[in-house]
Coordinates of N, CA and C in Angstrom, one line a residue:
X939 N -132.5 -16.8 3.2 CA -131.5 -16.5 2.2 C -131.0 -17.8 1.4
X940 N -131.0 -18.9 2.1 CA -130.6 -20.1 1.5 C -131.6 -20.5 0.4
X941 N -132.8 -20.1 0.5 CA -133.9 -20.4 -0.5 C -133.6 -19.7 -1.9
X942 N -132.8 -18.7 -1.9 CA -132.5 -18.1 -3.1 C -131.7 -19.0 -4.1
X943 N -131.0 -19.9 -3.4 CA -130.2 -20.8 -4.3 C -130.9 -21.9 -4.9
X944 N -132.2 -22.0 -4.6 CA -132.9 -23.3 -5.1 C -133.6 -23.0 -6.4
X945 N -133.8 -21.8 -6.9 CA -134.5 -21.5 -8.1 C -133.5 -21.1 -9.2
X946 N -133.4 -21.8 -10.3 CA -132.6 -21.4 -11.4 C -133.1 -20.1 -12.0
X947 N -134.3 -19.7 -11.9 CA -134.9 -18.5 -12.5 C -134.6 -17.3 -11.6
X948 N -134.0 -17.5 -10.5 CA -133.7 -16.3 -9.6 C -132.6 -15.4 -10.2
X949 N -132.8 -14.1 -10.3 CA -131.8 -13.3 -10.9 C -130.4 -13.4 -10.3
X950 N -130.3 -13.7 -9.0 CA -129.1 -14.0 -8.3 C -128.4 -15.2 -8.9
X951 N -129.1 -16.2 -9.2 CA -128.5 -17.4 -9.8 C -128.2 -17.2 -11.3
X952 N -129.1 -16.5 -12.0 CA -128.8 -16.2 -13.4 C -127.5 -15.4 -13.6
X953 N -127.4 -14.4 -12.7 CA -126.2 -13.6 -12.8 C -124.9 -14.4 -12.4
X954 N -125.1 -15.3 -11.5 CA -124.0 -16.2 -11.1 C -123.5 -17.0 -12.3
X955 N -124.5 -17.6 -13.1 CA -124.1 -18.4 -14.3 C -123.5 -17.5 -15.4
X956 N -124.0 -16.3 -15.5 CA -123.5 -15.4 -16.5 C -122.0 -15.0 -16.2
X957 N -121.8 -14.6 -15.0 CA -120.4 -14.2 -14.6 C -119.5 -15.4 -14.7
X958 N -119.9 -16.5 -14.0 CA -119.1 -17.7 -14.0 C -118.9 -18.3 -15.4
X959 N -119.8 -18.1 -16.2 CA -119.7 -18.6 -17.6 C -118.4 -18.0 -18.3
X960 N -118.0 -16.8 -17.9 CA -116.8 -16.2 -18.4 C -115.6 -17.1 -18.2
X961 N -115.6 -17.7 -17.0 CA -114.5 -18.6 -16.7 C -114.4 -19.8 -17.6
X962 N -115.5 -20.3 -18.1 CA -115.5 -21.4 -18.9 C -114.9 -21.1 -20.3
X963 N -115.2 -19.9 -20.7 CA -114.7 -19.5 -22.1 C -113.2 -19.0 -22.0
X964 N -112.7 -18.7 -20.9 CA -111.4 -18.1 -20.8 C -110.3 -19.2 -20.8
X965 N -109.1 -18.9 -21.3 CA -108.0 -19.9 -21.3 C -107.6 -20.3 -19.9
X966 N -107.0 -21.5 -19.7 CA -106.7 -22.0 -18.4 C -105.8 -21.1 -17.7
X967 N -104.8 -20.5 -18.4 CA -103.8 -19.7 -17.6 C -104.5 -18.4 -17.1
X968 N -105.5 -17.9 -17.8 CA -106.2 -16.7 -17.3 C -107.0 -17.0 -16.1
X969 N -107.6 -18.2 -16.0 CA -108.4 -18.6 -14.9 C -107.5 -18.7 -13.6
X970 N -106.2 -19.3 -13.9 CA -105.3 -19.4 -12.8 C -104.9 -18.0 -12.3
X971 N -104.7 -17.1 -13.1 CA -104.3 -15.7 -12.8 C -105.5 -15.1 -11.9
X972 N -106.7 -15.3 -12.4 CA -107.9 -14.8 -11.6 C -108.1 -15.5 -10.3
X973 N -107.8 -16.7 -10.2 CA -107.8 -17.5 -9.0 C -106.8 -16.8 -8.0
X974 N -105.6 -16.6 -8.4 CA -104.6 -16.0 -7.5 C -105.0 -14.6 -7.0
X975 N -105.5 -13.8 -8.0 CA -105.8 -12.4 -7.8 C -107.0 -12.4 -6.8
X976 N -108.0 -13.3 -7.1 CA -109.2 -13.3 -6.2 C -109.0 -13.8 -4.8
X977 N -108.0 -14.7 -4.6 CA -107.7 -15.2 -3.3 C -106.8 -14.4 -2.5
X978 N -105.7 -13.8 -3.2 CA -104.7 -13.1 -2.5 C -104.4 -11.8 -3.1
X979 N -104.3 -11.7 -4.4 CA -103.8 -10.5 -5.0 C -104.4 -9.2 -4.7
X980 N -105.7 -9.1 -4.8 CA -106.4 -7.9 -4.5 C -106.2 -7.4 -3.1
X981 N -106.4 -8.4 -2.2 CA -106.2 -8.1 -0.8 C -104.8 -7.5 -0.5
X982 N -103.9 -8.2 -1.1 CA -102.4 -7.7 -1.0 C -102.3 -6.3 -1.6
X983 N -102.9 -6.0 -2.7 CA -102.9 -4.8 -3.3 C -103.4 -3.6 -2.4
X984 N -104.6 -3.9 -1.8 CA -105.2 -2.9 -0.9 C -104.3 -2.7 0.3
X985 N -103.7 -3.8 0.9 CA -102.7 -3.6 2.0 C -101.5 -2.8 1.6
X986 N -101.0 -3.0 0.3 CA -99.9 -2.2 -0.1 C -100.4 -0.7 -0.3
X987 N -101.6 -0.5 -0.7 CA -102.0 0.9 -0.9 C -102.1 1.6 0.5
X988 N -102.5 0.9 1.6 CA -102.6 1.4 2.9 C -101.1 1.8 3.4
X989 N -100.2 0.9 3.1 CA -98.8 1.1 3.5 C -98.2 2.3 2.7
X990 N -98.5 2.3 1.4 CA -98.1 3.5 0.6 C -98.7 4.8 1.2
X991 N -99.9 4.8 1.4 CA -100.5 6.0 1.9 C -99.9 6.4 3.2
X992 N -99.6 5.4 4.2 CA -99.0 5.8 5.4 C -97.5 6.4 5.1
X993 N -96.8 5.8 4.2 CA -95.5 6.3 3.9 C -95.6 7.8 3.4
X994 N -96.6 8.0 2.6 CA -96.8 9.4 2.0 C -97.1 10.4 3.1
X995 N -98.0 9.9 4.0 CA -98.5 10.8 5.1 C -97.3 11.1 6.1
X996 N -96.5 10.2 6.5 CA -95.4 10.4 7.4 C -94.3 11.3 6.7
X997 N -94.1 11.1 5.5 CA -93.0 11.9 4.8 C -93.5 13.3 4.7
X998 N -94.8 13.5 4.4 CA -95.3 14.9 4.2 C -95.2 15.6 5.6
X999 N -95.5 14.9 6.7 CA -95.3 15.5 8.0 C -96.2 16.7 8.3
X1000 N -97.5 16.6 7.9 CA -98.5 17.7 8.1 C -98.8 17.6 9.6
X1001 N -99.5 18.8 10.0 CA -99.9 18.9 11.4 C -101.0 17.8 11.8
X1002 N -101.8 17.4 10.7 CA -102.8 16.4 11.0 C -102.3 15.0 10.7
X1003 N -101.0 14.8 10.7 CA -100.4 13.5 10.4 C -100.9 12.4 11.4
X1004 N -101.1 12.7 12.7 CA -101.4 11.7 13.7 C -102.9 11.3 13.3
X1005 N -103.8 12.2 13.0 CA -105.2 11.7 12.7 C -105.2 11.0 11.4
X1006 N -104.4 11.3 10.4 CA -104.4 10.5 9.2 C -103.8 9.1 9.4
X1007 N -102.8 9.0 10.2 CA -102.2 7.7 10.5 C -103.2 6.8 11.4
X1008 N -103.9 7.5 12.3 CA -105.0 6.8 13.1 C -106.0 6.2 12.1
X1009 N -106.4 7.0 11.1 CA -107.4 6.5 10.2 C -106.9 5.3 9.4
X1010 N -105.6 5.4 9.1 CA -105.0 4.3 8.4 C -104.9 3.0 9.3
X1011 N -104.7 3.2 10.5 CA -104.6 2.1 11.4 C -106.1 1.5 11.5
X1012 N -107.0 2.3 11.4 CA -108.4 1.8 11.6 C -108.8 0.9 10.4
X1013 N -108.3 1.1 9.2 CA -108.7 0.4 8.1 C -108.5 -1.1 8.2
X1014 N -107.4 -1.6 8.7 CA -107.3 -3.1 8.9 C -108.0 -3.5 10.1
X1015 N -108.1 -2.7 11.1 CA -108.9 -3.0 12.3 C -110.4 -3.2 11.9
X1016 N -110.9 -2.3 11.1 CA -112.3 -2.4 10.6 C -112.5 -3.7 9.9
X1017 N -111.6 -4.1 9.1 CA -111.7 -5.3 8.3 C -111.8 -6.5 9.3
X1018 N -111.0 -6.5 10.4 CA -111.0 -7.6 11.3 C -112.3 -7.6 12.1
X1019 N -112.8 -6.5 12.5 CA -114.1 -6.4 13.3 C -115.2 -6.9 12.4
X1020 N -115.2 -6.5 11.1 CA -116.2 -6.9 10.1 C -116.3 -8.4 10.0
X1021 N -115.1 -9.0 9.9 CA -115.1 -10.5 9.8 C -115.7 -11.2 11.0
X1022 N -115.4 -10.6 12.2 CA -115.9 -11.2 13.4 C -117.4 -11.0 13.4
X1023 N -117.9 -9.9 13.0 CA -119.3 -9.6 12.9 C -120.0 -10.7 12.0
X1024 N -119.3 -11.0 10.9 CA -119.8 -11.9 9.9 C -120.0 -13.4 10.4
X1025 N -119.2 -13.7 11.5 CA -119.3 -15.1 12.0 C -120.7 -15.5 12.3
X1026 N -121.4 -14.7 13.2 CA -122.8 -15.2 13.6 C -123.8 -15.0 12.4
X1027 N -123.5 -14.1 11.4 CA -124.3 -14.0 10.3 C -124.3 -15.2 9.4
X1028 N -123.1 -15.7 9.2 CA -123.0 -16.9 8.4 C -123.7 -18.1 9.1
X1029 N -123.5 -18.2 10.4 CA -124.1 -19.3 11.2 C -125.6 -19.2 11.2
X1030 N -126.1 -18.0 11.1 CA -127.6 -17.8 11.1 C -128.2 -18.1 9.8
X1031 N -127.6 -17.6 8.7 CA -128.2 -17.8 7.4 C -127.9 -19.2 6.9
X1032 N -126.7 -19.7 7.1 CA -126.4 -21.1 6.7 C -126.6 -21.3 5.1
X1033 N -126.1 -20.5 4.3 CA -126.3 -20.6 2.9 C -125.2 -21.4 2.3
X1034 N -125.5 -22.5 1.7 CA -124.3 -23.3 1.0 C -123.7 -22.6 -0.1
X1035 N -122.5 -23.1 -0.4 CA -121.8 -22.5 -1.5 C -122.5 -22.8 -2.8
X1036 N -122.5 -22.0 -3.8 CA -123.3 -22.1 -5.0 C -123.0 -23.4 -5.8
X1037 N -121.8 -23.9 -5.7 CA -121.5 -25.1 -6.5 C -122.0 -26.4 -5.8
X1038 N -122.5 -26.3 -4.6 CA -123.2 -27.4 -3.9 C -124.6 -27.6 -4.3
X1039 N -125.2 -26.5 -4.8 CA -126.6 -26.5 -5.2 C -126.9 -26.4 -6.7
X1040 N -125.8 -26.1 -7.4 CA -126.0 -25.8 -8.9 C -124.9 -26.6 -9.7
X1041 N -125.4 -27.2 -10.7 CA -124.5 -28.0 -11.5 C -123.9 -27.1 -12.7
X1042 N -122.8 -27.5 -13.2 CA -122.2 -26.9 -14.3 C -121.4 -25.6 -14.1
X1043 N -121.1 -25.3 -12.9 CA -120.3 -24.2 -12.6 C -118.8 -24.5 -12.7
X1044 N -118.1 -23.5 -13.1 CA -116.7 -23.6 -13.3 C -116.0 -23.2 -11.9
X1045 N -115.7 -24.0 -11.1 CA -115.2 -23.7 -9.7 C -113.6 -23.6 -9.8
X1046 N -113.1 -22.5 -9.6 CA -111.6 -22.3 -9.7 C -110.9 -22.7 -8.4
X1047 N -111.6 -22.7 -7.3 CA -110.9 -22.9 -6.0 C -111.7 -24.1 -5.4
X1048 N -111.0 -25.2 -5.1 CA -111.7 -26.3 -4.4 C -111.5 -26.3 -2.9
X1049 N -112.3 -27.1 -2.2 CA -112.1 -27.1 -0.7 C -112.9 -26.1 0.1
X1050 N -113.7 -25.3 -0.5 CA -114.5 -24.4 0.2 C -115.7 -25.1 0.8
X1051 N -115.7 -25.3 2.1 CA -116.7 -26.1 2.8 C -117.6 -25.2 3.8
X1052 N -117.1 -24.0 3.9 CA -117.9 -23.1 4.8 C -119.1 -22.5 4.1
X1053 N -119.9 -21.7 4.8 CA -121.1 -21.1 4.3 C -120.7 -20.0 3.4
X1054 N -121.6 -19.6 2.5 CA -121.4 -18.6 1.4 C -121.7 -17.2 1.8
X1055 N -122.8 -17.0 2.5 CA -123.3 -15.6 2.8 C -122.9 -15.3 4.3
X1056 N -122.2 -14.2 4.5 CA -121.7 -13.1 3.6 C -120.2 -13.5 3.3
X1057 N -119.8 -13.0 2.1 CA -118.4 -13.3 1.6 C -117.4 -12.6 2.5
X1058 N -116.6 -13.4 3.1 CA -115.4 -12.8 3.9 C -114.5 -11.9 3.1
X1059 N -114.2 -12.4 1.9 CA -113.2 -11.6 1.0 C -113.8 -10.3 0.7
X1060 N -115.1 -10.3 0.4 CA -115.7 -9.0 -0.1 C -115.8 -8.1 1.2
X1061 N -116.1 -8.6 2.3 CA -116.2 -7.9 3.6 C -114.9 -7.2 3.9
X1062 N -113.8 -8.0 3.8 CA -112.5 -7.5 4.2 C -112.0 -6.4 3.3
X1063 N -112.1 -6.7 2.0 CA -111.5 -5.7 1.1 C -112.3 -4.4 1.1
X1064 N -113.6 -4.5 1.2 CA -114.4 -3.3 1.2 C -114.2 -2.5 2.5
X1065 N -114.1 -3.2 3.7 CA -113.9 -2.5 4.9 C -112.5 -1.8 4.9
X1066 N -111.5 -2.4 4.4 CA -110.2 -1.7 4.2 C -110.3 -0.6 3.2
X1067 N -111.0 -0.8 2.1 CA -111.1 0.3 1.1 C -111.8 1.5 1.7
X1068 N -112.9 1.3 2.4 CA -113.6 2.4 3.0 C -112.8 3.1 4.1
X1069 N -112.1 2.3 4.8 CA -111.3 2.9 5.9 C -110.2 3.7 5.3
X1070 N -109.6 3.3 4.2 CA -108.6 4.0 3.5 C -109.2 5.3 2.9
X1071 N -110.4 5.2 2.4 CA -111.1 6.3 1.8 C -111.3 7.4 2.9
X1072 N -111.6 7.0 4.1 CA -111.7 8.0 5.2 C -110.4 8.7 5.5
X1073 N -109.3 8.0 5.3 CA -108.0 8.5 5.6 C -107.5 9.4 4.4
X1074 N -107.8 9.0 3.2 CA -107.2 9.6 2.0 C -108.1 9.3 0.8
X1075 N -108.8 10.3 0.3 CA -109.7 10.0 -0.8 C -109.0 9.5 -2.1
X1076 N -107.9 9.9 -2.4 CA -107.2 9.5 -3.7 C -106.8 8.1 -3.6
X1077 N -106.1 7.6 -2.5 CA -105.9 6.3 -2.3 C -107.1 5.4 -2.1
X1078 N -108.1 6.0 -1.4 CA -109.3 5.3 -1.2 C -110.1 4.9 -2.4
X1079 N -110.2 5.9 -3.4 CA -110.9 5.6 -4.6 C -110.3 4.4 -5.3
X1080 N -109.0 4.4 -5.4 CA -108.3 3.3 -6.0 C -108.7 1.9 -5.3
X1081 N -108.6 2.0 -4.0 CA -108.9 0.8 -3.2 C -110.4 0.4 -3.5
X1082 N -111.3 1.3 -3.5 CA -112.7 1.0 -3.8 C -112.9 0.2 -5.1
X1083 N -112.2 0.8 -6.2 CA -112.2 0.1 -7.4 C -111.7 -1.4 -7.3
X1084 N -110.6 -1.5 -6.7 CA -110.1 -2.9 -6.5 C -111.0 -3.8 -5.7
X1085 N -111.7 -3.2 -4.7 CA -112.6 -4.0 -3.9 C -113.8 -4.5 -4.7
X1086 N -114.3 -3.6 -5.6 CA -115.5 -4.0 -6.4 C -115.0 -5.1 -7.5
X1087 N -113.8 -4.9 -8.0 CA -113.3 -5.9 -8.9 C -113.1 -7.2 -8.2
X1088 N -112.7 -7.2 -6.9 CA -112.5 -8.4 -6.1 C -113.8 -9.1 -5.9
X1089 N -114.9 -8.4 -5.7 CA -116.2 -9.1 -5.5 C -116.6 -9.7 -6.8
X1090 N -116.3 -9.0 -8.0 CA -116.6 -9.7 -9.2 C -115.9 -11.0 -9.4
X1091 N -114.7 -11.0 -9.0 CA -113.9 -12.2 -9.2 C -114.4 -13.3 -8.3
X1092 N -114.9 -13.1 -7.1 CA -115.4 -14.1 -6.2 C -116.6 -14.8 -6.9
X1093 N -117.4 -14.1 -7.7 CA -118.5 -14.7 -8.4 C -117.9 -15.5 -9.7
X1094 N -116.9 -14.9 -10.3 CA -116.3 -15.4 -11.5 C -115.7 -16.8 -11.1
X1095 N -115.1 -16.9 -9.9 CA -114.5 -18.1 -9.4 C -115.5 -19.2 -9.1
X1096 N -116.8 -18.9 -9.0 CA -117.8 -19.9 -8.7 C -118.0 -20.2 -7.3
X1097 N -117.4 -19.4 -6.4 CA -117.4 -19.7 -4.9 C -118.5 -18.8 -4.2
X1098 N -119.1 -17.8 -4.8 CA -120.1 -17.0 -4.2 C -121.2 -16.6 -5.1
X1099 N -122.4 -16.4 -4.6 CA -123.4 -15.7 -5.3 C -123.2 -14.2 -5.3
X1100 N -123.7 -13.5 -6.3 CA -123.6 -12.1 -6.3 C -124.1 -11.4 -5.0
X1101 N -125.2 -11.9 -4.4 CA -125.7 -11.3 -3.2 C -124.8 -11.5 -2.1
X1102 N -124.0 -12.6 -2.1 CA -123.0 -12.8 -1.0 C -122.0 -11.7 -1.0
X1103 N -121.5 -11.3 -2.2 CA -120.6 -10.2 -2.4 C -121.2 -8.9 -2.0
X1104 N -122.5 -8.6 -2.5 CA -123.1 -7.3 -2.1 C -123.3 -7.3 -0.6
X1105 N -123.7 -8.4 0.0 CA -123.8 -8.4 1.5 C -122.4 -8.1 2.2
X1106 N -121.4 -8.6 1.6 CA -120.1 -8.4 2.2 C -119.7 -6.9 2.0
X1107 N -120.0 -6.3 0.8 CA -119.7 -4.9 0.6 C -120.4 -4.0 1.7
X1108 N -121.8 -4.4 1.9 CA -122.6 -3.6 2.8 C -122.0 -3.7 4.2
X1109 N -121.7 -5.0 4.6 CA -121.2 -5.2 6.0 C -119.8 -4.5 6.2
X1110 N -118.9 -4.6 5.2 CA -117.6 -3.9 5.4 C -117.8 -2.4 5.5
X1111 N -118.7 -1.9 4.6 CA -118.9 -0.4 4.6 C -119.5 0.1 5.9
X1112 N -120.5 -0.7 6.4 CA -121.2 -0.3 7.6 C -120.2 -0.2 8.8
X1113 N -119.4 -1.3 9.0 CA -118.5 -1.4 10.1 C -117.5 -0.3 10.0
X1114 N -116.9 -0.1 8.8 CA -115.9 1.0 8.6 C -116.4 2.4 8.9
X1115 N -117.6 2.7 8.5 CA -118.1 4.0 8.6 C -118.8 4.3 10.0
X1116 N -119.6 3.3 10.4 CA -120.4 3.5 11.6 C -119.5 3.6 12.9
X1117 N -118.5 2.8 12.9 CA -117.5 2.7 14.0 C -116.3 3.6 13.9
X1118 N -116.2 4.3 12.8 CA -115.1 5.2 12.5 C -115.0 6.3 13.6
X1119 N -116.1 7.0 14.0 CA -116.0 8.0 15.0 C -115.4 7.6 16.3
X1120 N -115.9 6.4 16.8 CA -115.4 5.8 18.0 C -114.0 5.4 17.9
X1121 N -113.6 4.8 16.8 CA -112.2 4.3 16.5 C -111.3 5.5 16.5
X1122 N -111.7 6.6 15.8 CA -110.8 7.7 15.8 C -110.6 8.3 17.1
X1123 N -111.7 8.4 17.9 CA -111.6 9.0 19.2 C -110.6 8.2 20.1
X1124 N -110.5 6.9 19.9 CA -109.7 6.1 20.7 C -108.2 6.0 20.1
X1125 N -108.1 6.0 18.8 CA -106.8 5.7 18.2 C -106.0 7.0 18.1
X1126 N -106.6 8.2 17.8 CA -105.9 9.4 17.6 C -105.0 9.8 18.8
X1127 N -105.5 9.8 20.0 CA -104.6 10.1 21.2 C -103.5 9.1 21.3
X1128 N -103.6 7.8 21.0 CA -102.7 6.9 21.0 C -101.5 7.2 20.0
X1129 N -102.0 7.6 18.8 CA -101.0 7.9 17.7 C -100.3 9.2 18.0
X1130 N -101.0 10.1 18.6 CA -100.3 11.4 19.0 C -99.2 11.1 20.0
X1131 N -99.5 10.1 21.0 CA -98.5 9.8 22.0 C -97.3 9.2 21.2
X1132 N -97.5 8.3 20.3 CA -96.5 7.7 19.5 C -95.7 8.7 18.8
X1133 N -96.4 9.8 18.2 CA -95.7 10.8 17.5 C -94.7 11.6 18.4
X1134 N -95.1 11.7 19.6 CA -94.2 12.5 20.5 C -93.0 11.7 21.0
X1135 N -93.0 10.4 20.8 CA -92.0 9.5 21.3 C -90.7 9.8 20.5
X1136 N -89.5 9.9 21.2 CA -88.3 10.1 20.5 C -87.8 8.8 19.7
X1137 N -88.4 7.7 20.1 CA -87.9 6.4 19.5 C -88.8 6.0 18.3
X1138 N -90.1 6.1 18.5 CA -91.0 5.5 17.5 C -91.8 6.6 16.8
X1139 N -91.5 7.9 17.1 CA -92.2 8.9 16.5 C -92.2 9.0 15.0
X1140 N -91.1 8.4 14.4 CA -90.9 8.4 12.9 C -92.1 7.6 12.3
X1141 N -92.8 6.7 13.1 CA -93.9 6.0 12.5 C -95.1 6.9 12.1
X1142 N -95.1 8.1 12.7 CA -96.2 9.0 12.4 C -95.7 10.1 11.6
X1143 N -94.5 10.7 11.8 CA -94.0 11.8 11.0 C -92.5 11.6 10.8
X1144 N -92.1 11.7 9.6 CA -90.7 11.5 9.3 C -89.9 12.6 9.9
X1145 N -88.7 12.2 10.5 CA -87.8 13.2 11.1 C -86.6 13.4 10.2
X1146 N -86.2 14.6 10.0 CA -85.0 14.9 9.4 C -83.9 15.0 10.4
X1147 N -82.9 15.7 10.0 CA -81.8 15.9 10.8 C -82.2 16.7 12.0
X1148 N -81.7 16.3 13.2 CA -81.9 17.0 14.5 C -83.4 17.1 14.8
X1149 N -84.2 16.1 14.4 CA -85.6 16.1 14.7 C -86.5 17.0 14.0
X1150 N -86.0 17.6 12.9 CA -86.9 18.5 12.1 C -87.5 17.8 11.0
X1151 N -88.8 18.0 10.8 CA -89.5 17.3 9.8 C -89.3 17.9 8.4
X1152 N -89.9 17.3 7.4 CA -89.6 17.7 6.0 C -90.1 19.2 5.7
X1153 N -91.0 19.8 6.5 CA -91.5 21.0 6.3 C -90.8 22.1 7.1
X1154 N -89.7 21.7 7.9 CA -89.0 22.6 8.7 C -89.5 22.8 10.1
X1155 N -90.6 22.1 10.4 CA -91.1 22.3 11.8 C -90.5 21.3 12.7
X1156 N -90.2 21.7 13.9 CA -89.6 20.8 14.9 C -90.6 19.8 15.4
X1157 N -90.2 18.5 15.4 CA -91.1 17.5 16.0 C -91.1 17.6 17.4
X1158 N -92.4 17.5 18.1 CA -92.4 17.6 19.5 C -91.5 16.6 20.2
X1159 N -90.7 17.2 21.2 CA -89.8 16.3 21.9 C -88.4 16.3 21.3
X1160 N -88.3 16.9 20.1 CA -87.0 16.8 19.5 C -86.1 17.9 20.1
X1161 N -84.8 17.7 20.0 CA -83.8 18.7 20.5 C -83.4 19.6 19.3
X1162 N -83.5 20.9 19.5 CA -83.2 21.9 18.5 C -81.7 22.2 18.7
X1163 N -80.9 22.3 17.6 CA -79.5 22.6 17.6 C -79.3 24.1 17.9
X1164 N -78.4 24.3 18.8 CA -78.2 25.7 19.2 C -77.3 26.4 18.2
X1165 N -77.2 27.7 18.2 CA -76.3 28.5 17.2 C -74.9 28.2 17.4
X1166 N -74.5 28.0 18.7 CA -73.1 27.7 19.0 C -72.7 26.4 18.5
X1167 N -73.6 25.4 18.6 CA -73.4 24.1 18.1 C -73.2 24.1 16.6
X1168 N -74.0 24.9 15.9 CA -73.9 25.0 14.5 C -72.6 25.6 14.1
X1169 N -72.2 26.6 14.8 CA -70.9 27.3 14.5 C -69.7 26.3 14.7
X1170 N -69.8 25.5 15.8 CA -68.7 24.5 16.0 C -68.7 23.5 14.9
X1171 N -69.9 23.1 14.4 CA -70.0 22.1 13.4 C -69.5 22.7 12.1
X1172 N -69.7 24.0 11.9 CA -69.1 24.6 10.7 C -67.6 24.6 10.7

């Protein structure tokens, strides 16, 4: 893989120059915005999407809330596992950052000394996006668009080859999808136990007054108010 960086006629390198060339023509303030978005912004946006989806699921209080929340828990876990899987891949491929082998790149972030393939950022955002898609397609589609845009920005910033990003997308997707059945089998019973808890059950399904959820169904373990108590309260 490292040999791909040695030929300027390689499509991977040509595409790198084409995309990174946009940074040279852009105003400085725009490049600073892209730098922040590429390093932190898009990852934060996907995390907020996961939190938003969780809030929507728990407020709705459907019968399958536990499985939905379990899928949302899997999204960041999948990203963490994918990064761990990437550690030996990077050490095996040992592909230098593109700015070390190619002159004239507009590098927006300095200090990148680790290997380039596979992109950690692309791996993380895609694993979380796919995990979110498994839990909720509407939120997941938005996250997938953000993840693809994030991969583009990594090349725009001059810190990754396009194939680094594609490799990250593939790794994140593979981990999130292939391990999802095992993860759901392990996480769903745990989340159901949390749902039954009188103290932390609200993390899975929102509780209204007297332990009744938004749909009028009584949360497991909640105390139902008796008719006499209602009369006294009146």
